[in-house]
Coordinates of C-alpha atoms in Angstrom, one line a residue:
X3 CA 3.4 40.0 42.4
X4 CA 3.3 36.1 43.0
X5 CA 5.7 33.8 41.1
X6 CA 3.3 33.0 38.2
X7 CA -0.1 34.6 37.9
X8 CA -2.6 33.7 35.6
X9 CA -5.0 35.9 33.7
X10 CA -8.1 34.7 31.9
X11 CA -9.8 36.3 28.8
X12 CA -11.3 34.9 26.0
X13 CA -11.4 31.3 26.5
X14 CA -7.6 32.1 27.0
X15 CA -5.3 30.9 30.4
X16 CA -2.4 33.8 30.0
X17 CA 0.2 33.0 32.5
X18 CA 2.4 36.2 33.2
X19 CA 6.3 36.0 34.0
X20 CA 7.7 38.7 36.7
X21 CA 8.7 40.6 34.1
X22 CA 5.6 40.9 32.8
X23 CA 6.0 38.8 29.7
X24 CA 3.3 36.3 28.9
X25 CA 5.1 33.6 29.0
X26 CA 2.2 31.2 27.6
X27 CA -1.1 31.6 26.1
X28 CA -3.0 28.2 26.3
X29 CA -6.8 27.4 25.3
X30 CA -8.2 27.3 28.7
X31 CA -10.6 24.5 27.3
X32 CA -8.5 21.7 25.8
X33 CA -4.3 23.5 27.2
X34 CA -3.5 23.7 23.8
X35 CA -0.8 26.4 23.6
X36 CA -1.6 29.7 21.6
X37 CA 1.9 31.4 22.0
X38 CA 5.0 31.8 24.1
X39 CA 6.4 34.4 25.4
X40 CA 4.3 37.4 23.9
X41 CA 6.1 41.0 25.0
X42 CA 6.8 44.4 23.5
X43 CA 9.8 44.6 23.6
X44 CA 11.9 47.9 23.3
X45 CA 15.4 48.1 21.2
X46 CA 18.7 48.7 22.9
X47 CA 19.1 51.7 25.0
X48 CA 15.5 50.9 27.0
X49 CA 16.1 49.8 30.6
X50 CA 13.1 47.6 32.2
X51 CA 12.2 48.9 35.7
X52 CA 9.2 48.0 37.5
X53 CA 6.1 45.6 36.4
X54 CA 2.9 46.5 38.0
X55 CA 0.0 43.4 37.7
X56 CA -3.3 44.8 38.5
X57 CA -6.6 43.3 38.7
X58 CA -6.8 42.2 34.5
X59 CA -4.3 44.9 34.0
X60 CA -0.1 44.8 33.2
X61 CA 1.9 47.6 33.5
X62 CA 5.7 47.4 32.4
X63 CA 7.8 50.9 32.7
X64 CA 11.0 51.5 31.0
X65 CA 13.3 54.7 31.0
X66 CA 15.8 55.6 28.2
X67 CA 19.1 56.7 30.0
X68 CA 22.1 58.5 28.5
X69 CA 25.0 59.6 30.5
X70 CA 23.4 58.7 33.9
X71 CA 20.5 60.8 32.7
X72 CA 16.8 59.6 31.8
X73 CA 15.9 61.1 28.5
X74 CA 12.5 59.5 28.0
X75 CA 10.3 56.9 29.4
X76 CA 8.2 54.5 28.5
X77 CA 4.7 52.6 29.5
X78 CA 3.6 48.9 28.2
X79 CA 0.2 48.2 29.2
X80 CA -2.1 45.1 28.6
X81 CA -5.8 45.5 29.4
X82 CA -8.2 42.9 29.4
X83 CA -11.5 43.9 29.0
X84 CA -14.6 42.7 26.2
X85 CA -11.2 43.2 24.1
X86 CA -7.5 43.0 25.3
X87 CA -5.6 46.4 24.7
X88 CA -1.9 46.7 24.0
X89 CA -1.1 50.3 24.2
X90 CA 2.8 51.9 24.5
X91 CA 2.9 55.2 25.5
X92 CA 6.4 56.9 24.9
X93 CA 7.7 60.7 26.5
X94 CA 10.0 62.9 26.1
X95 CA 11.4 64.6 29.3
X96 CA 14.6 66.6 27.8
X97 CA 14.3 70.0 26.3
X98 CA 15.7 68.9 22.7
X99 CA 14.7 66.6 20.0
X100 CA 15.0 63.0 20.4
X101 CA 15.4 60.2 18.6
X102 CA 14.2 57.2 20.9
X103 CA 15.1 53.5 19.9
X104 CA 12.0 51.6 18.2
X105 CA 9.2 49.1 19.7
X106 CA 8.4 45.5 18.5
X107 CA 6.0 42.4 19.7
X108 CA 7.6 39.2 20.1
X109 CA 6.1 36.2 20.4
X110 CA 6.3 32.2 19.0
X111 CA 3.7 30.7 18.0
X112 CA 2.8 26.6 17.4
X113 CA 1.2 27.6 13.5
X114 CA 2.6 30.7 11.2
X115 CA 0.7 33.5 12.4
X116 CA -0.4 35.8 9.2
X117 CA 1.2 39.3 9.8
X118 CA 0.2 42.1 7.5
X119 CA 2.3 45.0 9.2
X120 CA 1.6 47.9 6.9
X121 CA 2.1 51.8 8.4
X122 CA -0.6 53.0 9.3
X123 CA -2.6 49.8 9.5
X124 CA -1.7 46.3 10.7
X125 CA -3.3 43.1 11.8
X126 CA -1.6 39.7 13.3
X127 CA -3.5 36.5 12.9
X128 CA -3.7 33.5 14.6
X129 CA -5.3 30.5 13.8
X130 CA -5.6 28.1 17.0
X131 CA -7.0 25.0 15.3
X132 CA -10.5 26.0 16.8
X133 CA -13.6 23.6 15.8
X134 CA -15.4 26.8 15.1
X135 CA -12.7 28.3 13.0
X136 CA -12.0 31.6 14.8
X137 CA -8.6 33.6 14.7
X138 CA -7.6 35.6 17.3
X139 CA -6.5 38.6 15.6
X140 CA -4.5 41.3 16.9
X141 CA -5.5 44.8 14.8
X142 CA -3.6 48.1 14.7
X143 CA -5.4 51.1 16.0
X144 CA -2.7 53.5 16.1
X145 CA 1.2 53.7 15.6
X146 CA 3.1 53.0 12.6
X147 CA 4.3 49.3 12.3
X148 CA 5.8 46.9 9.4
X149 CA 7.5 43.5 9.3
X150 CA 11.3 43.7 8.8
X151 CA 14.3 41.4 9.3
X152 CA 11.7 39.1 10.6
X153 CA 10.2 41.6 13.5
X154 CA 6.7 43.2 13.9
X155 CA 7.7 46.6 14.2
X156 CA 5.1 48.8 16.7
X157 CA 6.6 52.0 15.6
X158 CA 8.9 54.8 13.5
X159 CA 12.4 53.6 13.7
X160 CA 13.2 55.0 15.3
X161 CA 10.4 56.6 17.2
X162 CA 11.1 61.1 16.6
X163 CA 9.6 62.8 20.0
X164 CA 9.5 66.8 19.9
X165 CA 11.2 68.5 23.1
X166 CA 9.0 67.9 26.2
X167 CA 6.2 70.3 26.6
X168 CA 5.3 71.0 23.0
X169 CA 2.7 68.9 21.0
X170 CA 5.1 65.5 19.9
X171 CA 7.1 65.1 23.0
X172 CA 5.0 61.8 23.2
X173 CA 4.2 58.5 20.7
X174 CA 1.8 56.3 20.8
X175 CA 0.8 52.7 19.8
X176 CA -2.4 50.8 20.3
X177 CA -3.3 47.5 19.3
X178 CA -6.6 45.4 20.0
X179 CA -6.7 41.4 20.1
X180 CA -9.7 39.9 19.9
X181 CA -11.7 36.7 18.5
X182 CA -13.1 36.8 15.1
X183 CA -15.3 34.7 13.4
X184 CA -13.3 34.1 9.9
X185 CA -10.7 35.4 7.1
X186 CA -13.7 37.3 5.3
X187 CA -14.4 39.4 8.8
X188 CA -10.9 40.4 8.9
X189 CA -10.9 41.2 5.0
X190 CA -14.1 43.7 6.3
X191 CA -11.6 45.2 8.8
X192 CA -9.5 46.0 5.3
X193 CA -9.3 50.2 4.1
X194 CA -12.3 50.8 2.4
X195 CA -10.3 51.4 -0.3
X196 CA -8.1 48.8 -0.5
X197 CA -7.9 47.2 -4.3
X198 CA -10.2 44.3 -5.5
X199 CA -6.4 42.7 -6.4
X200 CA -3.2 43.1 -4.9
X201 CA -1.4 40.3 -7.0
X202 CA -1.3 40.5 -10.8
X203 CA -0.6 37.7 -12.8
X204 CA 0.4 39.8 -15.9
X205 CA 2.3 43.2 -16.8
X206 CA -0.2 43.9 -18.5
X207 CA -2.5 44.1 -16.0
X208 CA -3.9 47.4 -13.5
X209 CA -4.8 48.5 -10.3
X210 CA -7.0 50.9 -9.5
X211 CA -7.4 52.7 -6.1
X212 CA -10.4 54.7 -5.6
X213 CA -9.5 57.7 -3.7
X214 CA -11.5 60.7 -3.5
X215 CA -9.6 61.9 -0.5
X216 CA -5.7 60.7 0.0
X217 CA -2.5 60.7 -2.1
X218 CA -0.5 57.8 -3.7
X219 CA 3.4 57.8 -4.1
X220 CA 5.2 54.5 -5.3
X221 CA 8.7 53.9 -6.6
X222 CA 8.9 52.0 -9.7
X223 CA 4.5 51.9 -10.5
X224 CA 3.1 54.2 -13.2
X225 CA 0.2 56.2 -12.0
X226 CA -2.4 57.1 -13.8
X227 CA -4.9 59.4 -12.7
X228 CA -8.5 58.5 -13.6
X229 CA -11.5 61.2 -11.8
X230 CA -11.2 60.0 -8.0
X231 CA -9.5 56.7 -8.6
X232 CA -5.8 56.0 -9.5
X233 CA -4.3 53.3 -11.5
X234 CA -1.2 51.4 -11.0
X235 CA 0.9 49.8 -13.7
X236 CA 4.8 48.5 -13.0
X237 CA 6.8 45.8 -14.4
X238 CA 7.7 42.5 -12.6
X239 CA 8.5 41.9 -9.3
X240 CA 7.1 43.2 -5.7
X241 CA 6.4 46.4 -5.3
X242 CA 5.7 49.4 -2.4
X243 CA 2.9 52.2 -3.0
X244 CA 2.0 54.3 -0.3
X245 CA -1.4 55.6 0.1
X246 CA -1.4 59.2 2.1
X247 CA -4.8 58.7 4.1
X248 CA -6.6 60.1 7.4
X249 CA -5.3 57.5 9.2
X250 CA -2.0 58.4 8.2
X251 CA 0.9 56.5 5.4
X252 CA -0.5 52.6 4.6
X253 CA 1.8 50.7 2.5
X254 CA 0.7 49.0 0.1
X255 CA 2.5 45.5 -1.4
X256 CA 2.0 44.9 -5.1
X257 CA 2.7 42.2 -7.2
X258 CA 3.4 42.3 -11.0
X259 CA 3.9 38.2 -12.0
X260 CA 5.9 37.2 -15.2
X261 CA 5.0 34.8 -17.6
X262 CA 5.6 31.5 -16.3
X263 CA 7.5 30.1 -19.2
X264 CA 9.1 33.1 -21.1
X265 CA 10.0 35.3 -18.3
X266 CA 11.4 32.5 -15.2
X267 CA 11.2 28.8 -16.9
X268 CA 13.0 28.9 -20.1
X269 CA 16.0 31.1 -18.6
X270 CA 16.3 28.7 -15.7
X271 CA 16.3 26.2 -18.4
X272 CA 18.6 27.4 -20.7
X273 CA 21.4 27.8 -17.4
X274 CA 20.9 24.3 -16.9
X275 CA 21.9 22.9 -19.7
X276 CA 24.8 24.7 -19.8
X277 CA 26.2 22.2 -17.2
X278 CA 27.3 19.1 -16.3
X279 CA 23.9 16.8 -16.3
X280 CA 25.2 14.6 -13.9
X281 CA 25.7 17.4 -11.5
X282 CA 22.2 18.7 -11.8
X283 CA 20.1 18.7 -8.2
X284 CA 16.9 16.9 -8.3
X285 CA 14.5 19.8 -8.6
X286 CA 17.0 20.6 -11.3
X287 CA 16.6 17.6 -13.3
X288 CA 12.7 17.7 -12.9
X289 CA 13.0 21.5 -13.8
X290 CA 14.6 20.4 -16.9
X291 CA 12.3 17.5 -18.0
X292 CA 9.3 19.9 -17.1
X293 CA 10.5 22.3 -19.7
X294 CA 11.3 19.1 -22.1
X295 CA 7.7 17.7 -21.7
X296 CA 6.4 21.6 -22.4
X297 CA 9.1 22.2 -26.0
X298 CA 10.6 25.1 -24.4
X299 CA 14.1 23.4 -24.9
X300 CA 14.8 24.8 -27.8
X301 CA 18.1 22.8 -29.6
X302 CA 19.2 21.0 -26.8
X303 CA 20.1 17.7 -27.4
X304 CA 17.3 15.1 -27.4
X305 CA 19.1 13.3 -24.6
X306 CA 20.1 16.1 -22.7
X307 CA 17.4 15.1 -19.6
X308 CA 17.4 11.6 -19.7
X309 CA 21.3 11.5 -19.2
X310 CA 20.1 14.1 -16.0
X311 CA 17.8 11.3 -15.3
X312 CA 19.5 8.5 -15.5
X313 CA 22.3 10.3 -13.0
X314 CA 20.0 11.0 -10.5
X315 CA 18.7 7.1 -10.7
X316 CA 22.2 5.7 -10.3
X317 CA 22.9 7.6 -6.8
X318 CA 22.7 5.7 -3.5
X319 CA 21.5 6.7 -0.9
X320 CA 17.9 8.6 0.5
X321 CA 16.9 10.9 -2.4
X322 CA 14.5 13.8 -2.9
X323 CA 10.7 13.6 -3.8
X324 CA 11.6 15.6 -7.1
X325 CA 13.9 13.0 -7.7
X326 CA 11.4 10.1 -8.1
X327 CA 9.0 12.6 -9.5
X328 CA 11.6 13.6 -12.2
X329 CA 12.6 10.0 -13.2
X330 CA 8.8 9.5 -12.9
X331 CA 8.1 12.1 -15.5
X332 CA 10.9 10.6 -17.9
X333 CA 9.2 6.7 -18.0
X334 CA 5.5 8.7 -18.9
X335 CA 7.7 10.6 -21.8
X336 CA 9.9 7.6 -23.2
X337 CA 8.8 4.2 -21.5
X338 CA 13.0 3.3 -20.4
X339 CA 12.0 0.1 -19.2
X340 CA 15.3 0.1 -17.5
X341 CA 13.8 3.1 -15.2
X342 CA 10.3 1.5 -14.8
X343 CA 12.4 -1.2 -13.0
X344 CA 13.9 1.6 -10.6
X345 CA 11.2 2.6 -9.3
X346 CA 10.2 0.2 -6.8
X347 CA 13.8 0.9 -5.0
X348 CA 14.0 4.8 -5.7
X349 CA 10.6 4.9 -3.9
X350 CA 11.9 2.8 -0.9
X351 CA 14.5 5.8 -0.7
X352 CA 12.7 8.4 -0.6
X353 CA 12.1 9.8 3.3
X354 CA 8.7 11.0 4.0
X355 CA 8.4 15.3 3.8
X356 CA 6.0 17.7 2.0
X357 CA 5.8 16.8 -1.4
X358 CA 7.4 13.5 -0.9
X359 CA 3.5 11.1 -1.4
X360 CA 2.3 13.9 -4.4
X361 CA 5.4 12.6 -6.0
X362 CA 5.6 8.9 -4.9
X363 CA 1.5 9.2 -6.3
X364 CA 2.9 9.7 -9.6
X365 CA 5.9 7.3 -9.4
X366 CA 3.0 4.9 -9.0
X367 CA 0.9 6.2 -12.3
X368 CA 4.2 6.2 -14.0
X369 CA 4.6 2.2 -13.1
X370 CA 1.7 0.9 -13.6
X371 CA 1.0 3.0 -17.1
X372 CA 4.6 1.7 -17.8
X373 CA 4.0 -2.1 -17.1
X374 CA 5.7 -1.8 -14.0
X375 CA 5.2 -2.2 -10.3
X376 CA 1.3 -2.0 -9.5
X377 CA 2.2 -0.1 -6.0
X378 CA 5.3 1.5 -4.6
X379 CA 6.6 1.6 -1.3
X380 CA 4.6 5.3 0.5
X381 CA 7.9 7.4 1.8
X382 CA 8.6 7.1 5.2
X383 CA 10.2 8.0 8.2
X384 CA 10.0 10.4 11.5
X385 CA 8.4 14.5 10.0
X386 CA 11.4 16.6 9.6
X387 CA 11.5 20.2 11.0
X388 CA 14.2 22.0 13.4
X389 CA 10.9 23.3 15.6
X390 CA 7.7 22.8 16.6
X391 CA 6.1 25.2 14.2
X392 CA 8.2 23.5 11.2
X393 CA 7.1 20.2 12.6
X394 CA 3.2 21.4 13.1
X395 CA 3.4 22.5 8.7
X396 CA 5.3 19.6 7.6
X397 CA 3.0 17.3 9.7
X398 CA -0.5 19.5 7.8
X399 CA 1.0 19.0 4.4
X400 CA 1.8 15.6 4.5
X401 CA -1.7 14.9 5.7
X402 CA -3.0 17.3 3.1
X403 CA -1.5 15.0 0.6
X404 CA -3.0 11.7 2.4
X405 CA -6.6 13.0 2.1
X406 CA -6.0 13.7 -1.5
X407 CA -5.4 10.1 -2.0
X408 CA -8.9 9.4 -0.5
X409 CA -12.3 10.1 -1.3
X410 CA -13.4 12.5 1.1
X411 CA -16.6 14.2 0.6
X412 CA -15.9 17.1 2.6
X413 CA -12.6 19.5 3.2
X414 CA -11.9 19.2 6.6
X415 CA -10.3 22.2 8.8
X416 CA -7.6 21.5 9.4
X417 CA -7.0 21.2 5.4
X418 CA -8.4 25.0 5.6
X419 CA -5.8 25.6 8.1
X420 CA -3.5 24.4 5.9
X421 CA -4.2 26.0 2.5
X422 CA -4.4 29.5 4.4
X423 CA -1.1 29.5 4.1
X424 CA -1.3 30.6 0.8
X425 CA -2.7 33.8 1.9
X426 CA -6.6 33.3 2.0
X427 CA -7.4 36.3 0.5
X428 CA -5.8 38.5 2.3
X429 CA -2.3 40.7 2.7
X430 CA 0.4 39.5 5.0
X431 CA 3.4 37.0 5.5
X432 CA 2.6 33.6 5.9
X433 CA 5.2 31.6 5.7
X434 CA 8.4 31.2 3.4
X435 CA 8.6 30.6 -0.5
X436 CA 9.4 27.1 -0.7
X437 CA 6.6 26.1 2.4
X438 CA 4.1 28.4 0.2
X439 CA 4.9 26.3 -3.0
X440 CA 4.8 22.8 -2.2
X441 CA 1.2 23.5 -0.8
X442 CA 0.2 25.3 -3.9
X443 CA 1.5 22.1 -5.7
X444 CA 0.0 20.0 -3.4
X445 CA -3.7 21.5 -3.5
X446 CA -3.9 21.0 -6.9
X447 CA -4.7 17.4 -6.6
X448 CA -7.5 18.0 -4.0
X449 CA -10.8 17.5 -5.3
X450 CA -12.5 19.7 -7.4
X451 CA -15.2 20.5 -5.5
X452 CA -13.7 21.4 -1.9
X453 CA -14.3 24.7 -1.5
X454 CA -13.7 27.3 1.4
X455 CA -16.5 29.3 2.5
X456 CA -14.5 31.2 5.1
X457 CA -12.4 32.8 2.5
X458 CA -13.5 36.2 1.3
X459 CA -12.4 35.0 -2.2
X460 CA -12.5 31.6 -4.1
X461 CA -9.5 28.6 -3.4
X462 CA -9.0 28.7 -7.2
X463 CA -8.3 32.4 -6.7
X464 CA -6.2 32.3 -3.7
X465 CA -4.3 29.2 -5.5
X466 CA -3.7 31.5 -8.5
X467 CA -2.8 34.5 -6.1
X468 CA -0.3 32.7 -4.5
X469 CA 1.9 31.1 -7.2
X470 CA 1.5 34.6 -9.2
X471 CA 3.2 36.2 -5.9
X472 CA 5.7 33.8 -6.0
X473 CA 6.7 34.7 -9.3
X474 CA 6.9 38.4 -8.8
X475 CA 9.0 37.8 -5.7
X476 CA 11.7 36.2 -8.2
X477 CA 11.6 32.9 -6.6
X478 CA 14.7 30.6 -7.0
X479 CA 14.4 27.3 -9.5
X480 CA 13.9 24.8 -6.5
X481 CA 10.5 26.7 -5.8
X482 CA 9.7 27.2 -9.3
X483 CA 10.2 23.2 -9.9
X484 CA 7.0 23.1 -7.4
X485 CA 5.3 25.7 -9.2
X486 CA 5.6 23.4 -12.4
X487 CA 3.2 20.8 -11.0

């Protein structure tokens, strides 16, 4: 096998460590990199013996040994055909039960890949920045996987094999990348039965499951039987139903969202004022004024934010886009010409990140409405971000917000790229709560007519979708200050 071989598929250079690992997946057109070091990788116990490269073929074998025995092996093989196959085939060679350590793909990629890992059914998206649009999507055929801890999980864990020789001495997984054209021909890859909505914005409201033919179970959801269909009620919060189908067990996420006000902003509200205003974060003290500007303060004293306000104005240093939005928000409340006069330097502060020109935008309104300042210094400064993939979203955002400071006609795609990180539609992990929330805040000043005709459902749908989700997962007060926007 030579040093570094290089497979090609799909508009795709796949350059294959000894190991077998692809070690790098680049656009063979423009050498723009797809992923790093994509494997299946086996848990502990699994030892890696010999790789076998073959003409568009990768075999990797791996034996499970226990007491200088082999108890079960194991064979990884990549094929790359009209589609490229991922299949692991697992055996039992003892005479007993086993219990054989679990399989997961690993890989990292520039963008958040959307991963909807789900039992019976799973599918692993890319988006490559392609002019045309299309994702190379990895889709489940057969095997059992789910996300946890961070992993795409292949299999059972672990993976149960029946004594060699009988019927379940073997497991296997199989998985199929290829191209598609958009989000709404992977929503068509989606169970025929899966729900119109998987994210409720009240209590209130249902699901309904049409299912002539399969079983539902799910912890904490009221089912209601209903003819063929079922229909799902629960309370607040996330929730796991599993659908009993020919395919085997799919799980399915649900999301019950609480009111907005009553249920997340007035008791976050309430625990603020119990403290010290002067030690009040800055998504805090915008938190607060938010709920201020809405009533939902109740008896607090009348000066209970603006001493928060004032606070956060008087500390040097570089501060927080909340923070000018927040003292923003209290010179459109009360005028405090002594604030209007602090803008100018609080802007100068504030170091450029997601969120950071929504909220110098309206540090500017605020001034100029205010007799102030005319224009503020735009944050600035070198993208933050520990990685390249962190880098890559905070780098989309911020240029989200620049193009809603501009009149342009048309939403450009890498805006679409952008704004699928709210979910597009469809079910899976994107990226975390507080990346998901200053997008949906900063969407909402795009214009009004951008549109995304990719989507298998409406922006203003997936915008609504994705802060309802964020609700039911319980998020903490420094997302929810985003979600106020």
């Amino acid at each position: 096998m030579s040093a570094s071989p290089v497979i090609e598929w799909g508009g795709l250079e796949i350059h294959v460590a000894p190991d077998g690992e692809l070690s790098t997946l680049t656009l063979a057109d423009t050498g723009a990199v797809v992923a790093r070091g994509l494997a299946v990788r086996l848990a502990g116990g699994w030892v890696h013996g010999r790789t076998e490269l073959l003409l568009d073929e990768i075999e990797q074998h791996f034996s499970l040994e226990a007491g200088g025995a082999v108890q079960a092996r194991a064979v990884v093989r990549h094929v790359f055909d009209d589609v490229w196959s991922i299949r692991v085939q697992v055996q039992n060679l003892t005479d007993v039960d086993l219990a054989a350590p679990a399989a997961w793909l690993e890989m990292t990629t520039p963008w958040p890949a959307r991963r909807w890992l789900a039992g019976a059914e799973g599918q692993i998206s890319l988006d490559v920045a392609e002019l045309d649009g299309r994702l190379l999507t990895f889709t489940q055929l057969r095997g059992r996987s789910r996300l946890s801890d961070g992993l795409c999980w292949l299999t059972d864990m672990p993976m149960r094999l029946g004594p060699a020789g009988t019927p379940h001495a073997g497991y296997q997984v199989s998985w199929r990348a290829d191209w598609l054209r958009d989000e709404r021909v992977q929503a068509a890859a989606l169970p025929t039965w899966w729900p119109e909505r998987t994210v409720l914005r009240d209590v209130e409201d249902t699901v309904t499951l049409e299912l002539p033919d399969a079983a539902v179970e799910a912890a904490g959801i009221s089912i209601l039987e209903d003819g063929d269909a079922r229909v799902l009620t629960a309370k607040e919060g996330v929730h796991l139903a599993q659908v009993h189908a020919g395919r085997g067990t799919t799980d399915v996420e649900l999301a019950w969202a609480g009111d907005l006000v009553h249920a997340h902003l007035i008791p976050a509200a309430r625990g603020l004022l119990a403290r010290d205003p002067r030690t009040l974060a800055p998504h805090e003290v915008f938190l607060l004024g938010r709920a201020q500007q809405r009533g939902h303060l109740g008896e607090a004293p009348a000066d209970a934010v603006t001493q928060a306000v004032e606070s956060l104005s008087a500390r040097p240093g570089p501060i927080a886009p909340l923070a000018l939005a927040a003292v923003a928000d209290e010179v459109l409340a009360h005028g405090a010409p002594e604030l209007v006069e602090t803008l100018p330097d609080l802007a100068s502060r504030c170091a450029l990140q997601p969120g950071a020109l929504t909220c110098a935008l309206h540090a500017t309104l605020a001034s100029r409405l205010s007799g102030g300042a005319p224009t503020l210094p735009l944050p600035s400064g070198a993208v933050p971000g520990d990685d390249e993939q962190q880098r890559a979203v905070a780098e989309a955002i911020i240029h989200t917000e620049m193009l809603a400071m501009r009149a342009v006609e048309q939403m450009p795609a890498a805006t679409v790229r952008t704004l699928a990180l709210l979910g597009a539609g469809l079910p899976g992990h994107t990226a975390d709560q507080l990346t998901r929330a200053v997008v949906w805040a900063v969407s909402g000043n795009l214009p009004e007519h951008w549109e995304v005709e990719r989507w298998p459902v409406p922006l203003a749908r997936v915008r609504e979708d994705a802060r309802a989700r964020l609700l039911a997962e319980r998020c903490g007060d420094e997302v929810l200050a985003w979600l106020l926007w």
